GROMACS .gro file of C-alpha atoms in nm:
model
  494
    1MET     CA    1  -2.101   1.081   0.284
    2ASN     CA    2  -2.075   1.117   0.662
    3SER     CA    3  -1.786   1.362   0.708
    4HIS     CA    4  -1.740   1.273   1.075
    5ILE     CA    5  -1.678   0.907   0.992
    6VAL     CA    6  -1.448   0.993   0.702
    7TYR     CA    7  -1.235   1.229   0.911
    8LYS     CA    8  -1.220   0.977   1.195
    9ASN     CA    9  -1.105   0.706   0.955
   10ILE     CA   10  -0.847   0.937   0.798
   11PHE     CA   11  -0.710   1.041   1.138
   12PHE     CA   12  -0.653   0.684   1.258
   13SER     CA   13  -0.524   0.574   0.916
   14ILE     CA   14  -0.266   0.853   0.920
   15ALA     CA   15  -0.174   0.765   1.279
   16LEU     CA   16  -0.122   0.404   1.172
   17GLN     CA   17   0.101   0.504   0.883
   18ILE     CA   18   0.309   0.730   1.108
   19PHE     CA   19   0.362   0.444   1.352
   20THR     CA   20   0.433   0.210   1.061
   21MET     CA   21   0.688   0.449   0.909
   22ILE     CA   22   0.865   0.489   1.244
   23SER     CA   23   0.867   0.111   1.282
   24GLY     CA   24   0.985   0.076   0.923
   25PHE     CA   25   1.288   0.290   1.001
   26ILE     CA   26   1.370   0.129   1.335
   27VAL     CA   27   1.332  -0.242   1.259
   28PRO     CA   28   1.539  -0.262   0.934
   29ARG     CA   29   1.806  -0.044   1.096
   30VAL     CA   30   1.828  -0.284   1.391
   31ILE     CA   31   1.856  -0.578   1.149
   32LEU     CA   32   2.123  -0.400   0.941
   33VAL     CA   33   2.333  -0.315   1.245
   34PHE     CA   34   2.306  -0.653   1.419
   35PHE     CA   35   2.287  -0.890   1.121
   36GLY     CA   36   2.423  -0.699   0.815
   37SER     CA   37   2.306  -0.622   0.459
   38ASN     CA   38   2.314  -0.987   0.351
   39ILE     CA   39   2.055  -1.100   0.610
   40ASN     CA   40   1.847  -0.785   0.549
   41GLY     CA   41   1.847  -0.860   0.176
   42LEU     CA   42   1.761  -1.226   0.240
   43ILE     CA   43   1.462  -1.130   0.457
   44SER     CA   44   1.341  -0.883   0.191
   45SER     CA   45   1.367  -1.149  -0.080
   46ILE     CA   46   1.186  -1.415   0.124
   47ASN     CA   47   0.908  -1.173   0.217
   48GLN     CA   48   0.856  -1.085  -0.149
   49PHE     CA   49   0.830  -1.452  -0.248
   50LEU     CA   50   0.589  -1.523   0.035
   51THR     CA   51   0.379  -1.227  -0.072
   52TYR     CA   52   0.329  -1.391  -0.411
   53GLY     CA   53   0.130  -1.660  -0.232
   54SER     CA   54  -0.136  -1.399  -0.166
   55LEU     CA   55  -0.206  -1.401  -0.541
   56LEU     CA   56  -0.409  -1.711  -0.467
   57GLU     CA   57  -0.650  -1.482  -0.282
   58GLY     CA   58  -0.747  -1.347  -0.625
   59GLY     CA   59  -0.853  -0.999  -0.513
   60VAL     CA   60  -1.147  -1.140  -0.317
   61GLY     CA   61  -1.125  -0.861  -0.060
   62THR     CA   62  -1.210  -0.595  -0.319
   63VAL     CA   63  -1.493  -0.804  -0.465
   64ILE     CA   64  -1.650  -0.876  -0.125
   65ALA     CA   65  -1.626  -0.514  -0.010
   66ALA     CA   66  -1.812  -0.402  -0.324
   67SER     CA   67  -2.081  -0.663  -0.246
   68LEU     CA   68  -2.119  -0.543   0.114
   69TYR     CA   69  -2.172  -0.168   0.059
   70LYS     CA   70  -2.540  -0.190  -0.033
   71PRO     CA   71  -2.662  -0.448   0.227
   72LEU     CA   72  -2.473  -0.266   0.502
   73ARG     CA   73  -2.631   0.067   0.400
   74GLU     CA   74  -2.977  -0.095   0.393
   75GLY     CA   75  -2.924  -0.287   0.721
   76ASN     CA   76  -2.987  -0.622   0.548
   77GLN     CA   77  -2.837  -0.850   0.816
   78GLU     CA   78  -2.934  -1.170   0.635
   79LYS     CA   79  -2.743  -1.068   0.323
   80VAL     CA   80  -2.448  -0.947   0.529
   81SER     CA   81  -2.439  -1.280   0.716
   82ALA     CA   82  -2.448  -1.480   0.393
   83ILE     CA   83  -2.159  -1.279   0.246
   84PHE     CA   84  -1.960  -1.299   0.571
   85ASN     CA   85  -2.001  -1.677   0.591
   86ALA     CA   86  -1.879  -1.715   0.234
   87THR     CA   87  -1.583  -1.489   0.311
   88LYS     CA   88  -1.485  -1.681   0.624
   89ARG     CA   89  -1.497  -2.016   0.443
   90PHE     CA   90  -1.288  -1.883   0.156
   91PHE     CA   91  -1.012  -1.738   0.374
   92TYR     CA   92  -0.988  -2.053   0.584
   93GLN     CA   93  -0.922  -2.246   0.263
   94MET     CA   94  -0.679  -1.974   0.161
   95GLY     CA   95  -0.488  -2.018   0.488
   96VAL     CA   96  -0.442  -2.390   0.425
   97ILE     CA   97  -0.327  -2.333   0.066
   98TYR     CA   98  -0.088  -2.056   0.172
   99SER     CA   99   0.067  -2.288   0.430
  100LEU     CA  100   0.144  -2.536   0.151
  101TYR     CA  101   0.281  -2.254  -0.067
  102SER     CA  102   0.521  -2.151   0.211
  103LEU     CA  103   0.674  -2.500   0.194
  104ILE     CA  104   0.744  -2.442  -0.177
  105VAL     CA  105   0.924  -2.119  -0.086
  106VAL     CA  106   1.128  -2.316   0.168
  107PHE     CA  107   1.241  -2.548  -0.113
  108VAL     CA  108   1.324  -2.256  -0.349
  109PHE     CA  109   1.541  -2.069  -0.098
  110THR     CA  110   1.699  -2.381   0.046
  111PHE     CA  111   1.808  -2.544  -0.281
  112LEU     CA  112   1.784  -2.287  -0.565
  113VAL     CA  113   1.895  -1.952  -0.420
  114LYS     CA  114   2.255  -1.897  -0.309
  115THR     CA  115   2.220  -1.721   0.026
  116GLY     CA  116   2.550  -1.799   0.195
  117ASN     CA  117   2.363  -1.940   0.495
  118SER     CA  118   2.288  -2.293   0.614
  119LYS     CA  119   1.985  -2.471   0.466
  120TRP     CA  120   1.835  -2.526   0.811
  121PHE     CA  121   1.864  -2.155   0.894
  122VAL     CA  122   1.701  -2.046   0.567
  123ALA     CA  123   1.419  -2.303   0.598
  124MET     CA  124   1.336  -2.192   0.953
  125LEU     CA  125   1.345  -1.825   0.852
  126VAL     CA  126   1.096  -1.885   0.569
  127ILE     CA  127   0.857  -2.077   0.796
  128VAL     CA  128   0.868  -1.811   1.068
  129LEU     CA  129   0.811  -1.527   0.820
  130SER     CA  130   0.508  -1.710   0.676
  131PHE     CA  131   0.328  -1.724   1.014
  132GLN     CA  132   0.210  -1.363   0.986
  133SER     CA  133  -0.002  -1.423   0.676
  134ILE     CA  134  -0.124  -1.764   0.791
  135ILE     CA  135  -0.259  -1.613   1.114
  136GLN     CA  136  -0.444  -1.344   0.920
  137TYR     CA  137  -0.598  -1.579   0.665
  138LEU     CA  138  -0.715  -1.837   0.917
  139LEU     CA  139  -0.831  -1.609   1.197
  140SER     CA  140  -0.888  -1.244   1.107
  141MET     CA  141  -0.917  -1.151   0.737
  142SER     CA  142  -1.295  -1.204   0.702
  143TYR     CA  143  -1.362  -0.986   1.007
  144ARG     CA  144  -1.133  -0.712   0.877
  145ILE     CA  145  -1.310  -0.691   0.539
  146LEU     CA  146  -1.650  -0.659   0.708
  147LEU     CA  147  -1.528  -0.381   0.938
  148GLU     CA  148  -1.365  -0.185   0.657
  149ALA     CA  149  -1.670  -0.215   0.428
  150ASP     CA  150  -1.886  -0.079   0.712
  151ARG     CA  151  -1.656   0.224   0.747
  152LYS     CA  152  -1.495   0.097   1.067
  153VAL     CA  153  -1.149   0.166   0.925
  154TYR     CA  154  -1.058   0.350   1.246
  155TYR     CA  155  -1.096   0.031   1.452
  156VAL     CA  156  -0.887  -0.172   1.209
  157SER     CA  157  -0.619   0.098   1.218
  158LEU     CA  158  -0.620   0.114   1.598
  159THR     CA  159  -0.571  -0.262   1.616
  160GLN     CA  160  -0.283  -0.244   1.372
  161ILE     CA  161  -0.118   0.037   1.573
  162LEU     CA  162  -0.109  -0.194   1.876
  163ILE     CA  163   0.056  -0.461   1.661
  164VAL     CA  164   0.317  -0.222   1.522
  165VAL     CA  165   0.414  -0.092   1.866
  166ALA     CA  166   0.429  -0.445   2.013
  167ASN     CA  167   0.646  -0.556   1.719
  168VAL     CA  168   0.904  -0.278   1.765
  169VAL     CA  169   0.929  -0.347   2.137
  170LEU     CA  170   0.974  -0.721   2.081
  171VAL     CA  171   1.233  -0.674   1.805
  172ILE     CA  172   1.447  -0.448   2.025
  173ILE     CA  173   1.419  -0.675   2.331
  174ILE     CA  174   1.480  -1.005   2.149
  175THR     CA  175   1.765  -0.867   1.937
  176ASN     CA  176   1.950  -0.733   2.239
  177THR     CA  177   1.894  -1.043   2.451
  178THR     CA  178   1.942  -1.329   2.204
  179LYS     CA  179   2.081  -1.181   1.879
  180ASN     CA  180   1.887  -1.456   1.700
  181ILE     CA  181   1.707  -1.342   1.383
  182ILE     CA  182   1.478  -1.648   1.386
  183LEU     CA  183   1.343  -1.558   1.730
  184VAL     CA  184   1.316  -1.190   1.630
  185LYS     CA  185   1.095  -1.271   1.332
  186LEU     CA  186   0.896  -1.530   1.527
  187GLY     CA  187   0.800  -1.260   1.776
  188SER     CA  188   0.709  -1.023   1.490
  189SER     CA  189   0.473  -1.283   1.344
  190LEU     CA  190   0.305  -1.391   1.667
  191VAL     CA  191   0.200  -1.034   1.759
  192TYR     CA  192  -0.057  -1.066   1.477
  193LEU     CA  193  -0.263  -1.280   1.714
  194ILE     CA  194  -0.381  -0.944   1.849
  195GLN     CA  195  -0.593  -0.907   1.532
  196PRO     CA  196  -0.837  -1.195   1.585
  197LEU     CA  197  -0.863  -1.112   1.955
  198MET     CA  198  -0.973  -0.756   1.874
  199TYR     CA  199  -1.179  -0.820   1.559
  200VAL     CA  200  -1.383  -1.120   1.674
  201ARG     CA  201  -1.487  -0.949   1.996
  202TYR     CA  202  -1.596  -0.632   1.815
  203VAL     CA  203  -1.786  -0.807   1.534
  204GLU     CA  204  -1.967  -1.041   1.772
  205LYS     CA  205  -2.073  -0.742   1.981
  206THR     CA  206  -2.173  -0.510   1.694
  207TYR     CA  207  -2.326  -0.732   1.423
  208LYS     CA  208  -2.594  -0.998   1.429
  209ILE     CA  209  -2.409  -1.251   1.215
  210ASN     CA  210  -2.617  -1.562   1.158
  211ARG     CA  211  -2.370  -1.842   1.098
  212THR     CA  212  -2.644  -2.090   1.002
  213ILE     CA  213  -2.727  -1.896   0.683
  214LEU     CA  214  -2.584  -2.057   0.371
  215PRO     CA  215  -2.276  -1.877   0.231
  216ASP     CA  216  -2.352  -1.641  -0.056
  217LYS     CA  217  -2.125  -1.777  -0.326
  218GLY     CA  218  -2.252  -1.507  -0.560
  219ALA     CA  219  -2.052  -1.253  -0.358
  220LEU     CA  220  -1.741  -1.422  -0.497
  221SER     CA  221  -1.866  -1.433  -0.856
  222GLN     CA  222  -1.618  -1.167  -0.975
  223ARG     CA  223  -1.329  -1.334  -0.799
  224TRP     CA  224  -1.131  -1.408  -1.114
  225ASP     CA  225  -1.184  -1.055  -1.241
  226GLY     CA  226  -1.050  -0.931  -0.907
  227PHE     CA  227  -0.757  -1.165  -0.966
  228ALA     CA  228  -0.639  -0.931  -1.242
  229GLN     CA  229  -0.622  -0.643  -0.995
  230GLN     CA  230  -0.428  -0.865  -0.756
  231ILE     CA  231  -0.176  -0.955  -1.027
  232ALA     CA  232  -0.127  -0.589  -1.117
  233TYR     CA  233  -0.071  -0.496  -0.754
  234PHE     CA  234   0.180  -0.774  -0.694
  235ALA     CA  235   0.363  -0.704  -1.017
  236SER     CA  236   0.412  -0.343  -0.913
  237ALA     CA  237   0.497  -0.426  -0.552
  238ASN     CA  238   0.714  -0.735  -0.598
  239THR     CA  239   0.853  -0.769  -0.952
  240ASP     CA  240   1.146  -0.541  -0.880
  241ILE     CA  241   1.278  -0.733  -0.578
  242LEU     CA  242   1.223  -1.065  -0.758
  243LEU     CA  243   1.426  -0.957  -1.062
  244VAL     CA  244   1.701  -0.794  -0.859
  245THR     CA  245   1.728  -1.114  -0.650
  246PHE     CA  246   1.787  -1.332  -0.957
  247PHE     CA  247   1.973  -1.094  -1.190
  248SER     CA  248   2.194  -0.887  -0.960
  249SER     CA  249   2.539  -1.001  -0.859
  250SER     CA  250   2.468  -0.977  -0.487
  251LEU     CA  251   2.189  -0.969  -0.229
  252LYS     CA  252   2.342  -0.636  -0.126
  253MET     CA  253   2.167  -0.470  -0.422
  254VAL     CA  254   1.840  -0.613  -0.291
  255SER     CA  255   1.919  -0.441   0.038
  256VAL     CA  256   1.984  -0.110  -0.142
  257TYR     CA  257   1.656  -0.140  -0.330
  258SER     CA  258   1.464  -0.239  -0.017
  259ILE     CA  259   1.588   0.064   0.182
  260TYR     CA  260   1.481   0.314  -0.086
  261SER     CA  261   1.159   0.124  -0.146
  262MET     CA  262   1.087   0.119   0.228
  263ILE     CA  263   1.073   0.500   0.232
  264THR     CA  264   0.884   0.561  -0.093
  265THR     CA  265   0.641   0.280  -0.013
  266ALA     CA  266   0.580   0.422   0.335
  267ILE     CA  267   0.460   0.745   0.173
  268SER     CA  268   0.240   0.563  -0.080
  269ASN     CA  269   0.096   0.356   0.203
  270LEU     CA  270   0.004   0.678   0.382
  271VAL     CA  271  -0.175   0.809   0.072
  272VAL     CA  272  -0.346   0.474   0.012
  273ALA     CA  273  -0.454   0.466   0.377
  274ILE     CA  274  -0.620   0.806   0.338
  275SER     CA  275  -0.781   0.688   0.014
  276SER     CA  276  -0.899   0.365   0.179
  277SER     CA  277  -1.063   0.569   0.453
  278ILE     CA  278  -1.273   0.750   0.194
  279VAL     CA  279  -1.359   0.451  -0.029
  280PRO     CA  280  -1.630   0.289   0.193
  281SER     CA  281  -1.820   0.619   0.207
  282MET     CA  282  -1.766   0.666  -0.166
  283GLY     CA  283  -1.903   0.315  -0.220
  284ARG     CA  284  -2.221   0.406  -0.034
  285VAL     CA  285  -2.265   0.720  -0.243
  286LEU     CA  286  -2.222   0.515  -0.561
  287SER     CA  287  -2.490   0.269  -0.443
  288GLU     CA  288  -2.738   0.561  -0.421
  289ASN     CA  289  -2.701   0.636  -0.797
  290ASP     CA  290  -2.721   1.013  -0.742
  291THR     CA  291  -2.508   1.148  -1.029
  292LYS     CA  292  -2.470   1.500  -0.893
  293LYS     CA  293  -2.372   1.377  -0.548
  294ILE     CA  294  -2.127   1.123  -0.692
  295LYS     CA  295  -1.960   1.390  -0.906
  296ASN     CA  296  -1.930   1.632  -0.616
  297LYS     CA  297  -1.778   1.375  -0.379
  298PHE     CA  298  -1.541   1.238  -0.642
  299GLU     CA  299  -1.398   1.583  -0.721
  300ARG     CA  300  -1.318   1.632  -0.354
  301TYR     CA  301  -1.169   1.282  -0.337
  302GLU     CA  302  -0.951   1.336  -0.644
  303PHE     CA  303  -0.832   1.680  -0.534
  304LEU     CA  304  -0.739   1.561  -0.185
  305ILE     CA  305  -0.538   1.258  -0.301
  306VAL     CA  306  -0.351   1.434  -0.584
  307ILE     CA  307  -0.256   1.735  -0.373
  308ILE     CA  308  -0.145   1.529  -0.072
  309SER     CA  309   0.054   1.296  -0.301
  310SER     CA  310   0.233   1.578  -0.484
  311ILE     CA  311   0.325   1.762  -0.163
  312LEU     CA  312   0.455   1.449   0.010
  313TYR     CA  313   0.653   1.315  -0.286
  314SER     CA  314   0.792   1.657  -0.375
  315SER     CA  315   0.938   1.666  -0.024
  316VAL     CA  316   1.057   1.305  -0.042
  317ILE     CA  317   1.239   1.353  -0.373
  318ILE     CA  318   1.448   1.631  -0.215
  319VAL     CA  319   1.541   1.450   0.107
  320LEU     CA  320   1.535   1.082   0.001
  321THR     CA  321   1.900   1.012  -0.083
  322PRO     CA  322   2.045   1.233   0.194
  323PHE     CA  323   1.822   1.051   0.443
  324VAL     CA  324   1.926   0.707   0.314
  325MET     CA  325   2.292   0.807   0.358
  326LEU     CA  326   2.218   0.909   0.717
  327TYR     CA  327   2.013   0.595   0.778
  328THR     CA  328   2.294   0.368   0.653
  329LYS     CA  329   2.574   0.569   0.814
  330GLY     CA  330   2.851   0.336   0.925
  331ILE     CA  331   2.740   0.060   0.685
  332HIS     CA  332   2.994   0.029   0.404
  333ASP     CA  333   2.921  -0.313   0.254
  334ALA     CA  334   2.698  -0.165  -0.021
  335ASN     CA  335   2.665   0.163  -0.215
  336TYR     CA  336   2.350   0.334  -0.085
  337SER     CA  337   2.408   0.667  -0.266
  338GLN     CA  338   2.164   0.635  -0.559
  339LEU     CA  339   2.011   0.977  -0.640
  340SER     CA  340   1.873   0.903  -0.988
  341PHE     CA  341   1.734   0.567  -0.879
  342GLY     CA  342   1.562   0.732  -0.582
  343ILE     CA  343   1.397   0.996  -0.801
  344ILE     CA  344   1.265   0.739  -1.052
  345LEU     CA  345   1.135   0.518  -0.771
  346ALA     CA  346   0.956   0.814  -0.609
  347LEU     CA  347   0.802   0.924  -0.940
  348GLY     CA  348   0.664   0.575  -0.993
  349LYS     CA  349   0.501   0.571  -0.650
  350LEU     CA  350   0.364   0.920  -0.711
  351LEU     CA  351   0.186   0.807  -1.028
  352TYR     CA  352   0.052   0.505  -0.840
  353CYS     CA  353  -0.100   0.742  -0.583
  354PHE     CA  354  -0.237   0.974  -0.854
  355SER     CA  355  -0.428   0.672  -0.990
  356GLU     CA  356  -0.588   0.587  -0.654
  357PRO     CA  357  -0.915   0.786  -0.689
  358TYR     CA  358  -0.984   0.645  -1.036
  359VAL     CA  359  -0.902   0.281  -0.955
  360ARG     CA  360  -1.079   0.278  -0.619
  361THR     CA  361  -1.395   0.446  -0.749
  362ILE     CA  362  -1.419   0.205  -1.043
  363LEU     CA  363  -1.380  -0.099  -0.818
  364ALA     CA  364  -1.623   0.038  -0.558
  365ALA     CA  365  -1.878   0.076  -0.838
  366GLY     CA  366  -1.841  -0.297  -0.909
  367HIS     CA  367  -1.679  -0.257  -1.254
  368ILE     CA  368  -1.418  -0.517  -1.170
  369LYS     CA  369  -1.459  -0.737  -1.477
  370GLN     CA  370  -1.465  -0.440  -1.714
  371VAL     CA  371  -1.120  -0.315  -1.612
  372SER     CA  372  -0.948  -0.650  -1.564
  373ARG     CA  373  -0.775  -0.612  -1.902
  374PHE     CA  374  -0.611  -0.289  -1.781
  375ALA     CA  375  -0.461  -0.475  -1.486
  376TYR     CA  376  -0.317  -0.752  -1.706
  377ILE     CA  377  -0.165  -0.498  -1.948
  378GLU     CA  378  -0.017  -0.302  -1.657
  379SER     CA  379   0.143  -0.618  -1.519
  380GLY     CA  380   0.277  -0.714  -1.863
  381ILE     CA  381   0.438  -0.374  -1.916
  382ASN     CA  382   0.600  -0.389  -1.573
  383ILE     CA  383   0.738  -0.741  -1.603
  384ILE     CA  384   0.856  -0.728  -1.967
  385ILE     CA  385   1.025  -0.387  -1.957
  386SER     CA  386   1.179  -0.451  -1.614
  387LEU     CA  387   1.317  -0.786  -1.733
  388ILE     CA  388   1.474  -0.622  -2.039
  389LEU     CA  389   1.622  -0.326  -1.853
  390VAL     CA  390   1.745  -0.502  -1.538
  391LEU     CA  391   2.014  -0.684  -1.739
  392LYS     CA  392   2.167  -0.351  -1.850
  393LEU     CA  393   2.070  -0.103  -1.581
  394GLY     CA  394   2.028  -0.310  -1.266
  395ILE     CA  395   1.798  -0.160  -1.003
  396MET     CA  396   1.747   0.150  -1.219
  397GLY     CA  397   1.607  -0.073  -1.494
  398VAL     CA  398   1.340  -0.231  -1.276
  399ALA     CA  399   1.244   0.111  -1.138
  400LEU     CA  400   1.195   0.242  -1.496
  401GLY     CA  401   0.981  -0.061  -1.585
  402THR     CA  402   0.757   0.004  -1.286
  403LEU     CA  403   0.731   0.376  -1.368
  404LEU     CA  404   0.617   0.306  -1.726
  405SER     CA  405   0.354   0.057  -1.607
  406PHE     CA  406   0.214   0.319  -1.366
  407ILE     CA  407   0.191   0.574  -1.646
  408TYR     CA  408  -0.032   0.330  -1.834
  409ARG     CA  409  -0.233   0.260  -1.516
  410PHE     CA  410  -0.300   0.629  -1.461
  411VAL     CA  411  -0.414   0.700  -1.819
  412ALA     CA  412  -0.626   0.384  -1.862
  413TYR     CA  413  -0.828   0.406  -1.540
  414ARG     CA  414  -0.878   0.781  -1.563
  415GLU     CA  415  -1.022   0.751  -1.914
  416TYR     CA  416  -1.250   0.462  -1.818
  417LEU     CA  417  -1.391   0.644  -1.516
  418GLY     CA  418  -1.475   0.952  -1.723
  419LYS     CA  419  -1.646   0.748  -1.995
  420LYS     CA  420  -1.830   0.473  -1.804
  421ILE     CA  421  -1.903   0.584  -1.448
  422ILE     CA  422  -1.892   0.960  -1.399
  423ASP     CA  423  -1.990   1.078  -1.744
  424LYS     CA  424  -2.022   1.440  -1.638
  425ILE     CA  425  -1.690   1.462  -1.461
  426ASP     CA  426  -1.526   1.805  -1.489
  427ARG     CA  427  -1.230   1.713  -1.710
  428ILE     CA  428  -1.087   2.067  -1.708
  429PHE     CA  429  -1.082   2.067  -1.329
  430SER     CA  430  -0.927   1.720  -1.325
  431LYS     CA  431  -0.651   1.822  -1.568
  432LYS     CA  432  -0.571   2.129  -1.359
  433VAL     CA  433  -0.537   1.914  -1.048
  434ILE     CA  434  -0.290   1.684  -1.227
  435LEU     CA  435  -0.102   1.983  -1.373
  436LEU     CA  436  -0.059   2.126  -1.025
  437GLY     CA  437   0.096   1.799  -0.910
  438ILE     CA  438   0.331   1.772  -1.210
  439ILE     CA  439   0.465   2.129  -1.173
  440ASN     CA  440   0.524   2.064  -0.805
  441ILE     CA  441   0.727   1.753  -0.881
  442ILE     CA  442   0.939   1.925  -1.149
  443PHE     CA  443   1.017   2.196  -0.894
  444SER     CA  444   1.139   1.933  -0.646
  445VAL     CA  445   1.344   1.730  -0.896
  446VAL     CA  446   1.536   2.046  -0.992
  447ILE     CA  447   1.610   2.117  -0.626
  448ALA     CA  448   1.715   1.756  -0.559
  449VAL     CA  449   1.958   1.754  -0.855
  450TYR     CA  450   2.119   2.095  -0.805
  451ILE     CA  451   2.099   2.143  -0.427
  452HIS     CA  452   2.259   1.855  -0.237
  453LEU     CA  453   2.140   1.837   0.121
  454GLU     CA  454   2.341   1.659   0.390
  455PHE     CA  455   2.214   1.540   0.727
  456ASP     CA  456   2.467   1.502   1.008
  457SER     CA  457   2.210   1.369   1.254
  458TYR     CA  458   1.842   1.283   1.281
  459ILE     CA  459   1.782   1.620   1.445
  460SER     CA  460   1.939   1.783   1.138
  461PHE     CA  461   1.716   1.569   0.917
  462ILE     CA  462   1.402   1.670   1.108
  463LEU     CA  463   1.486   2.042   1.101
  464GLN     CA  464   1.585   2.051   0.734
  465GLY     CA  465   1.305   1.810   0.639
  466VAL     CA  466   1.044   2.035   0.800
  467GLY     CA  467   1.198   2.331   0.617
  468VAL     CA  468   1.173   2.146   0.283
  469PHE     CA  469   0.811   2.049   0.355
  470ILE     CA  470   0.716   2.410   0.436
  471VAL     CA  471   0.879   2.540   0.117
  472VAL     CA  472   0.699   2.277  -0.093
  473LEU     CA  473   0.368   2.347   0.083
  474LEU     CA  474   0.393   2.724   0.031
  475PHE     CA  475   0.485   2.672  -0.334
  476ASP     CA  476   0.184   2.442  -0.374
  477ILE     CA  477  -0.055   2.689  -0.210
  478LEU     CA  478   0.074   2.973  -0.428
  479LEU     CA  479   0.050   2.763  -0.743
  480GLY     CA  480  -0.294   2.635  -0.644
  481ASN     CA  481  -0.431   2.985  -0.606
  482ILE     CA  482  -0.295   3.075  -0.951
  483VAL     CA  483  -0.431   2.763  -1.124
  484PHE     CA  484  -0.768   2.736  -0.949
  485ARG     CA  485  -0.833   3.087  -0.820
  486LYS     CA  486  -1.180   3.083  -0.658
  487ARG     CA  487  -1.224   2.707  -0.706
  488PHE     CA  488  -0.919   2.635  -0.489
  489ARG     CA  489  -1.083   2.811  -0.192
  490GLN     CA  490  -1.437   2.693  -0.252
  491LEU     CA  491  -1.381   2.322  -0.312
  492PHE     CA  492  -1.412   2.209   0.051
  493LYS     CA  493  -1.702   2.440   0.123
  494LYS     CA  494  -1.941   2.222  -0.081
   0.00000   0.00000   0.00000
């Protein structure tokens, strides 16, 4: 595992997530202030429905990446070209199908969902919001998968940073000049044309892709097994908004959910970005079949993700609701003070992040078919329990359903990895890592419940937030030295 490449990928991935989080706070706030909670909730609901169209992709990205690790390591350009050609053909077809799916969403929101807006307005909003994904499927997705599989995550992240910055600038300018949400979202979608401009140029310059080679359809052979992973991901990411949209009394509750989810998801995206930066190098190590090396690298991978996740979410649990109250200050059309809901939502995302090393390593090893049943069960738990609880508990019910599905996800994938892939994994070490994270979270939940922070301004939030982070970090370091002793200091010296 080339440490220089890994650290470079992690640095740019973290930078991207920081820019994304800042954008995620600015853009929804602008929409809330200028257009209100109803429009914000409508946009969130439409985006979730459009995201379901990506299920048609069937997890092909994961399958193709696993197929590319070995030929890229060996420098087999012919094999790489064959896989790339198959990928490009597939995503072009996907773009056409997704375009047709977006028309179905237009029909659903125009005739079946009560939005309080004109049918023409809703139809145009759906079409504009769909442009972002259509551009990526038709023009850039195949290039992105190749770059990420070859450990060029830093370049992908840099490109996305440019898009995020351009989007924020356009949203502010268009909102203040036209106050037209259709034009705002059109600008946000069209900035994604930066992707193909950057990716195509880089790939053409760096790789010797032979487009005359017949597509390697075998690279897509595990597509339907990857589909299970896609279903699990979308169930966890989108079931809640879908159920709240149909079973809540108002789109305002969708807005409440989306604001809390925006923050907790931003943190999970940061952790996943760090994990994704490590996965390509982990995939190369797995392709070498060196058991000792695999075990060593996985322990470092697991430790890093669990510790980062526990520190970040321990801090988030303490400041989440006070920050939401500051963020929505002056907005009184919905109740945004939801402490218990925020804690449950954060715990669910934490468990999702804890599972990252196990899920990613299994998929990188190509065991996609073998774990497809776990993904279906996870989705079933999420959908069934959320559907039962949402009728009685509202947004809290869907958050509990998601939390329970992530508990199953964590246990199932961790056990499979230890039995089928890394048979000599240090289970005692692994359990101590998880224990460290759990104790940290309990510590933070107690503080969040019994010590109520209030932020008068964003400066107050930054100062108190940094203070909370330092306290959590010091507690984690102290606890880590007690639990691991010498191992805590020696782990990154290997």
